[in-house]
Amino acid sequence: MHRSTGSRTRRTIVAAVALVTALGACSSDDDTNADATTTTAPAPGAYAAAGPYDVGVRTFELADGNLVEVWYPAAPDSTDGVEPDTYAISDWLPEGIQEQVPDGVDTYTTAAFRDVPAHDDGPFPVVLFSHGFASFRTQSTFLTQHLASWGMVVAAPDHPSRGLLAVFTGQEPDPNASLEDIRNTVRFLDAEAADPQWPLAGVLDLDALAIAGHSAGGGTALQVASDPDLGPRLAMYVSHASGAFEDGALPDVPSVFMFGTDDDIVEPERTRDAYDRAPAPKRLYSIAGAGHLAFADICEIGADDGGVLGLADALGIEVPANLRVLATDGCTPEEVPAPDTWPAINHFTTANLRVAFGIDDPDDAQLADVTPFADLEIETSSG
C-alpha cells in the first residue's frame, strides 16, 4: 500500500528524475492486486484500463456552502449489488429550466458507487480537480473515477463563479474565486482528515497532493501552483486543454500539459506556449483531431439526441451564445470521438501522477510510448 514516507523535497526530486529521464509507456501488470504500489515494471499502456480498486464517491459541503465531490478507492465487495452513481447536467441549471428537463434525458452513468465504505489500504495521495468554464464538478468522471481506481483520492469542488449556473444567469466570473474554492477544499480536507469519525478518516495522504484542471481549470491549477501556501505542497499540476492566462515564468512545480489539435476554444498554440514557459521537469502531449471536450464526459450526454445542445434545442431551452460554441467543440463528427481519446488521457495522466507521488519506480515509468494507442496520433515532448 502507498504511504507517505518522506518530505515534499524528496517527492519533488523523485518526480523530477522520473519526468526528465523516463521514456516509454507506464502502467501496471494485469495481475496487480489491491495494493496500489507496483512491484514490477508496468506494461505498456496498462493505465488505460481501470485499476485494481472499485471506486466510491461522496459529496461534502464546505464551510461556505459550496459542494465538493470526492472519489476514492472502495472497500472490497462494498459495491456488490449497488447501482452505479449518476448525475444530470440539469442539476446545475436554474430551477425554472430544470423543470423543463424530463427525468433521465440528460443523465450520465458513472463507474463509481455512492457512499460505499473506503478501502483500508490508505492513506492514498490526493488529486484536486478544477472544472472548466460553464461546467460543474463532475464534468470529467471518466478521469476522476479512473484515478481513484489506481489508488488516489480525487476532490473536485464546484466553481460557482464560472459554473454552468453562473453562465445561464449572466453572472460575471471572478478570476480569483476558483483559487479560493480550492483553498477552501484543502482546508476542509485537512480538518476532516483529522477527525476519526469522518467517513474517509485514514484514507487521505495530504502530504502527497497534486492538482489537475480542464480549460479554465488548467488556469486554476496554475494559480494553485503559484500560491505561496498550496504551491509548495504540490507534487505536480496537470493542465488539460488549457494555457497560461498571464505572461512570465510559470510556477516551479513539475507539470504535464495535454491538448487536442482541433481545439478551437483554447488554441493549441496557447498550450504549447505555456509548456514552453514552464520550468523542467515537464511533459507535453497532443492528440491529433481531438477537440476541447475530449477531456470531459459532456460529449456523451444525450449523444443519441444531438448532444446536450440538441437536447436543449428540443426542449426549447435558450442557450447563451458563448455556451453554444463551447458545448460542441470536441463533439462533432469531424473530430475524434471523445471516448476514443479517454484511454490515452487516462493512461498518461495516471502514469505521470503515480510517478510524481513516488508510487512507481522512475526507472520503470516510461511515459512517452504512444504505440499502445495506435488508433490515435499522439505526439509527446519533455523537458
mmCIF file of C-alpha atoms in Angstrom:
data_model
loop_
_atom_site.group_PDB
_atom_site.id
_atom_site.type_symbol
_atom_site.label_atom_id
_atom_site.label_comp_id
_atom_site.label_asym_id
_atom_site.label_seq_id
_atom_site.Cartn_x
_atom_site.Cartn_y
_atom_site.Cartn_z
ATOM 1 C CA MET A 1 0.000 0.000 0.000
ATOM 2 C CA HIS A 2 1.128 3.560 -0.592
ATOM 3 C CA ARG A 3 2.133 5.576 2.425
ATOM 4 C CA SER A 4 3.896 8.911 2.655
ATOM 5 C CA THR A 5 7.492 8.158 3.636
ATOM 6 C CA GLY A 6 9.333 11.403 3.043
ATOM 7 C CA SER A 7 9.190 15.150 2.758
ATOM 8 C CA ARG A 8 7.916 17.165 -0.177
ATOM 9 C CA THR A 9 11.542 17.756 -1.179
ATOM 10 C CA ARG A 10 12.085 14.037 -1.608
ATOM 11 C CA ARG A 11 8.856 13.682 -3.615
ATOM 12 C CA THR A 12 9.815 16.579 -5.868
ATOM 13 C CA ILE A 13 13.227 15.038 -6.547
ATOM 14 C CA VAL A 14 11.549 11.720 -7.386
ATOM 15 C CA ALA A 15 9.183 13.485 -9.775
ATOM 16 C CA ALA A 16 11.970 15.485 -11.397
ATOM 17 C CA VAL A 17 14.184 12.471 -12.019
ATOM 18 C CA ALA A 18 11.263 10.496 -13.377
ATOM 19 C CA LEU A 19 9.943 13.111 -15.763
ATOM 20 C CA VAL A 20 13.318 14.111 -17.129
ATOM 21 C CA THR A 21 14.650 10.612 -17.734
ATOM 22 C CA ALA A 22 11.667 8.341 -18.299
ATOM 23 C CA LEU A 23 10.740 7.321 -21.864
ATOM 24 C CA GLY A 24 8.055 4.879 -22.962
ATOM 25 C CA ALA A 25 4.684 3.863 -21.574
ATOM 26 C CA CYS A 26 3.778 3.422 -17.962
ATOM 27 C CA SER A 27 1.202 1.143 -16.365
ATOM 28 C CA SER A 28 0.845 -1.861 -14.102
ATOM 29 C CA ASP A 29 0.755 -5.535 -14.986
ATOM 30 C CA ASP A 30 -2.575 -7.307 -15.327
ATOM 31 C CA ASP A 31 -2.053 -9.291 -12.131
ATOM 32 C CA THR A 32 -1.856 -6.235 -9.881
ATOM 33 C CA ASN A 33 -3.708 -6.905 -6.620
ATOM 34 C CA ALA A 34 -5.469 -4.343 -4.469
ATOM 35 C CA ASP A 35 -2.133 -2.824 -3.445
ATOM 36 C CA ALA A 36 -1.590 0.475 -5.299
ATOM 37 C CA THR A 37 2.237 0.156 -5.295
ATOM 38 C CA THR A 38 3.664 -1.655 -8.295
ATOM 39 C CA THR A 39 6.396 -4.195 -7.630
ATOM 40 C CA THR A 40 7.285 -4.938 -11.254
ATOM 41 C CA ALA A 41 7.802 -2.780 -14.332
ATOM 42 C CA PRO A 42 4.426 -1.587 -15.665
ATOM 43 C CA ALA A 43 3.309 -2.970 -19.025
ATOM 44 C CA PRO A 44 2.820 -0.563 -21.952
ATOM 45 C CA GLY A 45 -0.479 1.257 -21.879
ATOM 46 C CA ALA A 46 -1.978 -0.654 -18.955
ATOM 47 C CA TYR A 47 -3.105 2.502 -17.122
ATOM 48 C CA ALA A 48 -5.592 2.956 -19.967
ATOM 49 C CA ALA A 49 -7.764 0.324 -18.278
ATOM 50 C CA ALA A 50 -9.425 0.700 -14.889
ATOM 51 C CA GLY A 51 -7.192 -0.061 -11.934
ATOM 52 C CA PRO A 52 -7.448 -2.681 -9.177
ATOM 53 C CA TYR A 53 -9.879 -0.725 -6.969
ATOM 54 C CA ASP A 54 -13.614 -0.280 -7.252
ATOM 55 C CA VAL A 55 -14.475 3.383 -6.766
ATOM 56 C CA GLY A 56 -16.635 5.117 -4.199
ATOM 57 C CA VAL A 57 -17.919 8.694 -4.389
ATOM 58 C CA ARG A 58 -19.247 11.090 -1.757
ATOM 59 C CA THR A 59 -20.409 14.711 -1.744
ATOM 60 C CA PHE A 60 -19.355 17.035 1.066
ATOM 61 C CA GLU A 61 -20.309 20.617 1.922
ATOM 62 C CA LEU A 62 -17.564 23.154 2.523
ATOM 63 C CA ALA A 63 -17.684 25.884 5.169
ATOM 64 C CA ASP A 64 -19.014 28.426 2.646
ATOM 65 C CA GLY A 65 -21.793 26.098 1.465
ATOM 66 C CA ASN A 66 -20.044 25.089 -1.748
ATOM 67 C CA LEU A 67 -20.017 21.385 -2.605
ATOM 68 C CA VAL A 68 -17.067 19.116 -3.342
ATOM 69 C CA GLU A 69 -17.188 15.669 -4.939
ATOM 70 C CA VAL A 70 -14.690 13.083 -3.673
ATOM 71 C CA TRP A 71 -13.822 9.817 -5.441
ATOM 72 C CA TYR A 72 -11.811 7.189 -3.546
ATOM 73 C CA PRO A 73 -10.795 3.501 -3.609
ATOM 74 C CA ALA A 74 -13.715 1.449 -2.300
ATOM 75 C CA ALA A 75 -13.605 -1.413 0.182
ATOM 76 C CA PRO A 76 -13.641 -4.941 -1.291
ATOM 77 C CA ASP A 77 -17.131 -6.234 -2.085
ATOM 78 C CA SER A 78 -18.705 -2.943 -0.939
ATOM 79 C CA THR A 79 -20.105 -2.257 -4.405
ATOM 80 C CA ASP A 80 -21.779 -5.659 -4.821
ATOM 81 C CA GLY A 81 -25.431 -5.131 -5.673
ATOM 82 C CA VAL A 82 -25.052 -1.326 -5.673
ATOM 83 C CA GLU A 83 -26.174 0.659 -8.713
ATOM 84 C CA PRO A 84 -23.530 2.929 -10.283
ATOM 85 C CA ASP A 85 -23.803 6.608 -9.455
ATOM 86 C CA THR A 86 -25.361 9.029 -11.948
ATOM 87 C CA TYR A 87 -25.519 12.790 -12.410
ATOM 88 C CA ALA A 88 -27.569 15.137 -14.602
ATOM 89 C CA ILE A 89 -26.343 18.374 -16.168
ATOM 90 C CA SER A 90 -29.692 19.981 -15.357
ATOM 91 C CA ASP A 91 -28.751 19.826 -11.666
ATOM 92 C CA TRP A 92 -26.597 22.912 -12.367
ATOM 93 C CA LEU A 93 -29.262 24.878 -14.276
ATOM 94 C CA PRO A 94 -31.678 27.485 -12.888
ATOM 95 C CA GLU A 95 -34.674 25.901 -11.176
ATOM 96 C CA GLY A 96 -37.096 27.165 -13.796
ATOM 97 C CA ILE A 97 -35.126 25.454 -16.544
ATOM 98 C CA GLN A 98 -34.707 22.264 -14.511
ATOM 99 C CA GLU A 99 -38.480 21.899 -14.585
ATOM 100 C CA GLN A 100 -38.354 21.764 -18.403
ATOM 101 C CA VAL A 101 -35.999 18.754 -18.434
ATOM 102 C CA PRO A 102 -37.671 15.314 -18.232
ATOM 103 C CA ASP A 103 -36.065 12.868 -15.826
ATOM 104 C CA GLY A 104 -33.264 10.847 -17.342
ATOM 105 C CA VAL A 105 -32.737 12.639 -20.647
ATOM 106 C CA ASP A 106 -29.545 14.378 -19.517
ATOM 107 C CA THR A 107 -28.325 11.737 -17.066
ATOM 108 C CA TYR A 108 -24.811 10.297 -17.221
ATOM 109 C CA THR A 109 -23.965 6.964 -15.573
ATOM 110 C CA THR A 110 -20.529 6.778 -13.983
ATOM 111 C CA ALA A 111 -18.420 3.835 -12.825
ATOM 112 C CA ALA A 112 -18.387 4.983 -9.184
ATOM 113 C CA PHE A 113 -20.675 3.932 -6.323
ATOM 114 C CA ARG A 114 -22.345 6.388 -3.960
ATOM 115 C CA ASP A 115 -21.331 6.460 -0.264
ATOM 116 C CA VAL A 116 -19.756 2.983 -0.088
ATOM 117 C CA PRO A 117 -17.006 2.368 2.517
ATOM 118 C CA ALA A 118 -13.420 3.220 1.613
ATOM 119 C CA HIS A 119 -10.631 0.686 1.185
ATOM 120 C CA ASP A 120 -8.325 0.245 4.183
ATOM 121 C CA ASP A 121 -5.171 0.267 2.030
ATOM 122 C CA GLY A 122 -4.820 4.009 2.591
ATOM 123 C CA PRO A 123 -3.746 6.623 3.070
ATOM 124 C CA PHE A 124 -3.836 7.450 -0.648
ATOM 125 C CA PRO A 125 -2.394 10.518 -2.402
ATOM 126 C CA VAL A 126 -4.856 13.299 -3.179
ATOM 127 C CA VAL A 127 -5.542 14.929 -6.555
ATOM 128 C CA LEU A 128 -7.570 18.128 -6.646
ATOM 129 C CA PHE A 129 -9.631 18.626 -9.819
ATOM 130 C CA SER A 130 -10.748 22.011 -11.189
ATOM 131 C CA HIS A 131 -13.542 22.063 -13.779
ATOM 132 C CA GLY A 132 -13.795 24.372 -16.775
ATOM 133 C CA PHE A 133 -15.843 27.459 -17.625
ATOM 134 C CA ALA A 134 -19.619 26.895 -17.813
ATOM 135 C CA SER A 135 -19.166 23.470 -16.257
ATOM 136 C CA PHE A 136 -19.548 21.575 -12.968
ATOM 137 C CA ARG A 137 -17.595 19.457 -10.504
ATOM 138 C CA THR A 138 -18.491 16.050 -12.032
ATOM 139 C CA GLN A 139 -17.747 17.020 -15.647
ATOM 140 C CA SER A 140 -14.841 14.564 -16.081
ATOM 141 C CA THR A 141 -15.819 11.446 -14.160
ATOM 142 C CA PHE A 142 -14.174 9.304 -16.844
ATOM 143 C CA LEU A 143 -10.876 10.614 -15.429
ATOM 144 C CA THR A 144 -11.629 11.314 -11.769
ATOM 145 C CA GLN A 145 -13.025 7.831 -11.109
ATOM 146 C CA HIS A 146 -10.171 6.326 -13.156
ATOM 147 C CA LEU A 147 -7.542 7.945 -10.937
ATOM 148 C CA ALA A 148 -9.347 6.614 -7.872
ATOM 149 C CA SER A 149 -9.283 3.106 -9.350
ATOM 150 C CA TRP A 150 -5.481 3.408 -9.416
ATOM 151 C CA GLY A 151 -5.120 4.283 -5.754
ATOM 152 C CA MET A 152 -5.756 8.028 -5.499
ATOM 153 C CA VAL A 153 -8.389 10.210 -3.881
ATOM 154 C CA VAL A 154 -9.788 12.942 -6.152
ATOM 155 C CA ALA A 155 -11.551 16.025 -4.750
ATOM 156 C CA ALA A 156 -13.422 18.336 -7.154
ATOM 157 C CA PRO A 157 -15.244 21.423 -5.870
ATOM 158 C CA ASP A 158 -17.799 23.377 -7.834
ATOM 159 C CA HIS A 159 -16.617 26.792 -9.026
ATOM 160 C CA PRO A 160 -19.864 28.805 -8.694
ATOM 161 C CA SER A 161 -18.350 31.986 -10.128
ATOM 162 C CA ARG A 162 -17.732 30.370 -13.511
ATOM 163 C CA GLY A 163 -20.047 27.351 -13.352
ATOM 164 C CA LEU A 164 -22.916 26.422 -15.634
ATOM 165 C CA LEU A 165 -25.494 28.165 -13.435
ATOM 166 C CA ALA A 166 -23.439 31.375 -13.469
ATOM 167 C CA VAL A 167 -23.323 31.393 -17.272
ATOM 168 C CA PHE A 168 -27.067 30.803 -17.611
ATOM 169 C CA THR A 169 -27.839 33.604 -15.173
ATOM 170 C CA GLY A 170 -25.365 36.062 -16.694
ATOM 171 C CA GLN A 171 -23.010 36.356 -13.738
ATOM 172 C CA GLU A 172 -19.602 37.907 -14.305
ATOM 173 C CA PRO A 173 -16.791 35.456 -13.395
ATOM 174 C CA ASP A 174 -14.429 36.384 -10.572
ATOM 175 C CA PRO A 175 -10.910 35.392 -11.701
ATOM 176 C CA ASN A 176 -9.784 34.780 -8.121
ATOM 177 C CA ALA A 177 -12.824 32.900 -6.829
ATOM 178 C CA SER A 178 -11.787 29.496 -8.153
ATOM 179 C CA LEU A 179 -8.451 29.648 -6.342
ATOM 180 C CA GLU A 180 -10.364 30.315 -3.127
ATOM 181 C CA ASP A 181 -12.615 27.314 -3.880
ATOM 182 C CA ILE A 182 -9.507 25.120 -3.999
ATOM 183 C CA ARG A 183 -8.096 26.687 -0.837
ATOM 184 C CA ASN A 184 -11.396 26.001 0.945
ATOM 185 C CA THR A 185 -11.347 22.419 -0.302
ATOM 186 C CA VAL A 186 -7.851 21.823 1.063
ATOM 187 C CA ARG A 187 -8.767 23.453 4.387
ATOM 188 C CA PHE A 188 -11.803 21.167 4.586
ATOM 189 C CA LEU A 189 -9.786 18.044 3.806
ATOM 190 C CA ASP A 190 -7.056 19.000 6.275
ATOM 191 C CA ALA A 191 -9.610 19.481 9.039
ATOM 192 C CA GLU A 192 -11.833 16.472 8.336
ATOM 193 C CA ALA A 193 -8.949 14.060 7.813
ATOM 194 C CA ALA A 194 -8.006 14.622 11.457
ATOM 195 C CA ASP A 195 -11.466 13.531 12.647
ATOM 196 C CA PRO A 196 -11.588 9.768 13.286
ATOM 197 C CA GLN A 197 -15.391 9.845 12.806
ATOM 198 C CA TRP A 198 -15.196 11.273 9.279
ATOM 199 C CA PRO A 199 -16.253 8.666 6.649
ATOM 200 C CA LEU A 200 -12.874 8.981 4.903
ATOM 201 C CA ALA A 201 -10.710 9.094 8.034
ATOM 202 C CA GLY A 202 -7.338 7.464 7.344
ATOM 203 C CA VAL A 203 -7.944 7.444 3.584
ATOM 204 C CA LEU A 204 -6.204 10.677 2.505
ATOM 205 C CA ASP A 205 -2.465 11.319 2.423
ATOM 206 C CA LEU A 206 -2.454 15.114 2.327
ATOM 207 C CA ASP A 207 1.333 15.159 2.301
ATOM 208 C CA ALA A 208 1.025 13.813 -1.258
ATOM 209 C CA LEU A 209 -1.003 16.424 -3.159
ATOM 210 C CA ALA A 210 -1.438 17.337 -6.846
ATOM 211 C CA ILE A 211 -3.954 19.227 -8.963
ATOM 212 C CA ALA A 212 -5.432 18.662 -12.403
ATOM 213 C CA GLY A 213 -7.675 21.050 -14.312
ATOM 214 C CA HIS A 214 -9.528 21.293 -17.614
ATOM 215 C CA SER A 215 -9.710 24.514 -19.651
ATOM 216 C CA ALA A 216 -10.236 27.340 -17.148
ATOM 217 C CA GLY A 217 -9.453 24.691 -14.551
ATOM 218 C CA GLY A 218 -5.965 24.453 -16.022
ATOM 219 C CA GLY A 219 -5.623 28.151 -15.276
ATOM 220 C CA THR A 220 -6.770 27.481 -11.729
ATOM 221 C CA ALA A 221 -4.175 24.716 -11.462
ATOM 222 C CA LEU A 222 -1.517 27.278 -12.381
ATOM 223 C CA GLN A 223 -2.875 29.677 -9.740
ATOM 224 C CA VAL A 224 -2.730 26.928 -7.145
ATOM 225 C CA ALA A 225 0.822 26.006 -8.140
ATOM 226 C CA SER A 226 1.782 29.684 -7.771
ATOM 227 C CA ASP A 227 0.059 30.075 -4.402
ATOM 228 C CA PRO A 228 2.607 30.527 -1.584
ATOM 229 C CA ASP A 229 0.707 28.166 0.704
ATOM 230 C CA LEU A 230 -0.536 25.496 -1.714
ATOM 231 C CA GLY A 231 2.217 25.530 -4.331
ATOM 232 C CA PRO A 232 4.921 24.098 -2.054
ATOM 233 C CA ARG A 233 2.584 21.201 -1.172
ATOM 234 C CA LEU A 234 2.128 20.095 -4.804
ATOM 235 C CA ALA A 235 3.983 17.164 -6.298
ATOM 236 C CA MET A 236 2.609 18.079 -9.770
ATOM 237 C CA TYR A 237 -0.017 20.019 -11.693
ATOM 238 C CA VAL A 238 -1.738 18.657 -14.815
ATOM 239 C CA SER A 239 -3.270 21.041 -17.356
ATOM 240 C CA HIS A 240 -5.786 19.677 -19.884
ATOM 241 C CA ALA A 241 -6.824 21.829 -22.872
ATOM 242 C CA SER A 242 -5.561 24.995 -21.240
ATOM 243 C CA GLY A 243 -2.865 27.634 -21.410
ATOM 244 C CA ALA A 244 -1.482 30.383 -19.205
ATOM 245 C CA PHE A 245 -3.588 33.497 -18.651
ATOM 246 C CA GLU A 246 -0.647 35.768 -17.893
ATOM 247 C CA ASP A 247 2.824 36.365 -19.295
ATOM 248 C CA GLY A 248 6.019 35.466 -17.483
ATOM 249 C CA ALA A 249 7.518 32.388 -15.922
ATOM 250 C CA LEU A 250 5.255 29.609 -14.723
ATOM 251 C CA PRO A 251 5.490 28.090 -11.219
ATOM 252 C CA ASP A 252 8.413 25.861 -10.356
ATOM 253 C CA VAL A 253 6.325 22.711 -9.935
ATOM 254 C CA PRO A 254 6.549 19.537 -12.100
ATOM 255 C CA SER A 255 3.901 19.776 -14.805
ATOM 256 C CA VAL A 256 2.024 17.958 -17.561
ATOM 257 C CA PHE A 257 0.197 19.687 -20.427
ATOM 258 C CA MET A 258 -2.203 17.851 -22.736
ATOM 259 C CA PHE A 259 -4.387 19.123 -25.596
ATOM 260 C CA GLY A 260 -6.254 18.212 -28.774
ATOM 261 C CA THR A 261 -5.082 19.681 -32.067
ATOM 262 C CA ASP A 262 -8.672 20.531 -33.137
ATOM 263 C CA ASP A 263 -9.412 22.599 -30.036
ATOM 264 C CA ASP A 264 -10.978 25.911 -31.118
ATOM 265 C CA ILE A 265 -11.717 27.093 -27.569
ATOM 266 C CA VAL A 266 -8.148 27.115 -26.255
ATOM 267 C CA GLU A 267 -5.904 27.176 -29.305
ATOM 268 C CA PRO A 268 -3.141 24.546 -29.256
ATOM 269 C CA GLU A 269 -0.558 27.319 -29.529
ATOM 270 C CA ARG A 270 -1.607 28.609 -26.117
ATOM 271 C CA THR A 271 -0.976 25.229 -24.532
ATOM 272 C CA ARG A 272 2.357 24.858 -26.307
ATOM 273 C CA ASP A 273 3.373 28.345 -25.167
ATOM 274 C CA ALA A 274 2.518 27.513 -21.555
ATOM 275 C CA TYR A 275 4.530 24.300 -21.798
ATOM 276 C CA ASP A 276 7.494 26.183 -23.305
ATOM 277 C CA ARG A 277 7.464 28.651 -20.406
ATOM 278 C CA ALA A 278 7.133 26.018 -17.692
ATOM 279 C CA PRO A 279 10.337 25.011 -15.903
ATOM 280 C CA ALA A 280 11.529 21.410 -16.034
ATOM 281 C CA PRO A 281 10.520 18.759 -15.272
ATOM 282 C CA LYS A 282 7.577 18.923 -17.640
ATOM 283 C CA ARG A 283 5.842 16.874 -20.316
ATOM 284 C CA LEU A 284 3.564 17.730 -23.244
ATOM 285 C CA TYR A 285 1.050 15.508 -25.081
ATOM 286 C CA SER A 286 -1.022 16.372 -28.150
ATOM 287 C CA ILE A 287 -3.832 14.218 -29.563
ATOM 288 C CA ALA A 288 -4.473 14.836 -33.255
ATOM 289 C CA GLY A 289 -8.092 15.507 -34.183
ATOM 290 C CA ALA A 290 -9.339 15.850 -30.602
ATOM 291 C CA GLY A 291 -11.349 18.876 -29.528
ATOM 292 C CA HIS A 292 -11.828 20.818 -26.325
ATOM 293 C CA LEU A 293 -14.360 18.481 -24.708
ATOM 294 C CA ALA A 294 -12.284 15.349 -25.251
ATOM 295 C CA PHE A 295 -11.313 15.875 -21.598
ATOM 296 C CA ALA A 296 -14.888 15.730 -20.254
ATOM 297 C CA ASP A 297 -17.930 13.425 -20.176
ATOM 298 C CA ILE A 298 -20.076 16.050 -21.863
ATOM 299 C CA CYS A 299 -19.990 14.787 -25.467
ATOM 300 C CA GLU A 300 -21.561 11.508 -24.336
ATOM 301 C CA ILE A 301 -24.542 13.091 -22.588
ATOM 302 C CA GLY A 302 -27.519 12.918 -24.925
ATOM 303 C CA ALA A 303 -25.237 11.737 -27.708
ATOM 304 C CA ASP A 304 -28.090 9.886 -29.448
ATOM 305 C CA ASP A 305 -30.236 13.033 -29.395
ATOM 306 C CA GLY A 306 -27.782 15.568 -30.791
ATOM 307 C CA GLY A 307 -25.792 16.022 -27.594
ATOM 308 C CA VAL A 308 -26.523 18.478 -24.811
ATOM 309 C CA LEU A 309 -27.155 21.247 -27.323
ATOM 310 C CA GLY A 310 -29.606 19.091 -29.260
ATOM 311 C CA LEU A 311 -31.408 18.227 -26.035
ATOM 312 C CA ALA A 312 -31.641 21.887 -25.081
ATOM 313 C CA ASP A 313 -32.992 22.895 -28.500
ATOM 314 C CA ALA A 314 -35.552 20.084 -28.468
ATOM 315 C CA LEU A 315 -36.776 21.193 -25.034
ATOM 316 C CA GLY A 316 -36.941 24.858 -26.029
ATOM 317 C CA ILE A 317 -34.188 25.895 -23.611
ATOM 318 C CA GLU A 318 -32.445 29.093 -24.664
ATOM 319 C CA VAL A 319 -28.687 28.505 -24.528
ATOM 320 C CA PRO A 320 -26.349 31.530 -24.255
ATOM 321 C CA ALA A 321 -24.420 32.153 -27.479
ATOM 322 C CA ASN A 322 -21.000 31.683 -25.891
ATOM 323 C CA LEU A 323 -22.082 28.342 -24.482
ATOM 324 C CA ARG A 324 -23.366 27.032 -27.838
ATOM 325 C CA VAL A 325 -19.819 27.004 -29.229
ATOM 326 C CA LEU A 326 -18.285 25.597 -26.056
ATOM 327 C CA ALA A 327 -20.878 22.799 -25.813
ATOM 328 C CA THR A 328 -19.907 21.256 -29.147
ATOM 329 C CA ASP A 329 -16.132 21.640 -29.510
ATOM 330 C CA GLY A 330 -14.829 18.083 -29.470
ATOM 331 C CA CYS A 331 -18.258 16.521 -30.044
ATOM 332 C CA THR A 332 -18.684 16.907 -33.811
ATOM 333 C CA PRO A 333 -18.378 14.088 -36.403
ATOM 334 C CA GLU A 334 -15.282 15.768 -37.830
ATOM 335 C CA GLU A 335 -13.373 15.286 -34.565
ATOM 336 C CA VAL A 336 -12.048 12.151 -32.913
ATOM 337 C CA PRO A 337 -14.858 10.845 -30.665
ATOM 338 C CA ALA A 338 -14.114 11.849 -27.089
ATOM 339 C CA PRO A 339 -14.363 8.295 -25.668
ATOM 340 C CA ASP A 340 -11.710 7.174 -28.171
ATOM 341 C CA THR A 341 -9.254 9.594 -26.562
ATOM 342 C CA TRP A 342 -10.008 8.632 -22.967
ATOM 343 C CA PRO A 343 -7.719 5.563 -22.760
ATOM 344 C CA ALA A 344 -4.700 7.704 -23.689
ATOM 345 C CA ILE A 345 -5.756 10.619 -21.467
ATOM 346 C CA ASN A 346 -6.316 8.252 -18.555
ATOM 347 C CA HIS A 347 -3.082 6.387 -19.121
ATOM 348 C CA PHE A 348 -0.715 9.341 -19.384
ATOM 349 C CA THR A 349 -2.419 11.350 -16.630
ATOM 350 C CA THR A 350 -2.369 8.383 -14.257
ATOM 351 C CA ALA A 351 1.191 7.388 -15.083
ATOM 352 C CA ASN A 352 2.589 10.884 -14.569
ATOM 353 C CA LEU A 353 0.790 11.337 -11.250
ATOM 354 C CA ARG A 354 1.894 7.963 -9.920
ATOM 355 C CA VAL A 355 5.492 8.863 -10.711
ATOM 356 C CA ALA A 356 5.117 12.285 -9.098
ATOM 357 C CA PHE A 357 3.738 10.653 -5.950
ATOM 358 C CA GLY A 358 6.598 8.163 -5.837
ATOM 359 C CA ILE A 359 4.297 5.162 -6.296
ATOM 360 C CA ASP A 360 6.052 3.888 -9.413
ATOM 361 C CA ASP A 361 9.782 3.442 -9.812
ATOM 362 C CA PRO A 362 11.095 6.263 -12.053
ATOM 363 C CA ASP A 363 13.283 3.802 -13.955
ATOM 364 C CA ASP A 364 10.178 1.828 -14.975
ATOM 365 C CA ALA A 365 7.823 4.759 -15.531
ATOM 366 C CA GLN A 366 8.209 5.147 -19.283
ATOM 367 C CA LEU A 367 5.921 7.999 -20.188
ATOM 368 C CA ALA A 368 6.407 8.557 -23.917
ATOM 369 C CA ASP A 369 5.457 5.247 -25.559
ATOM 370 C CA VAL A 370 2.403 6.015 -27.682
ATOM 371 C CA THR A 371 2.394 2.657 -29.502
ATOM 372 C CA PRO A 372 -0.395 1.169 -27.317
ATOM 373 C CA PHE A 373 -2.672 3.858 -28.784
ATOM 374 C CA ALA A 374 -2.196 3.066 -32.450
ATOM 375 C CA ASP A 375 -5.650 4.379 -33.384
ATOM 376 C CA LEU A 376 -4.617 7.858 -32.227
ATOM 377 C CA GLU A 377 -1.899 10.188 -33.440
ATOM 378 C CA ILE A 378 -0.132 11.358 -30.297
ATOM 379 C CA GLU A 379 2.982 13.498 -30.031
ATOM 380 C CA THR A 380 4.879 13.984 -26.804
ATOM 381 C CA SER A 381 7.739 16.162 -25.641
ATOM 382 C CA SER A 382 9.592 16.503 -22.353
ATOM 383 C CA GLY A 383 11.959 18.907 -20.712
#
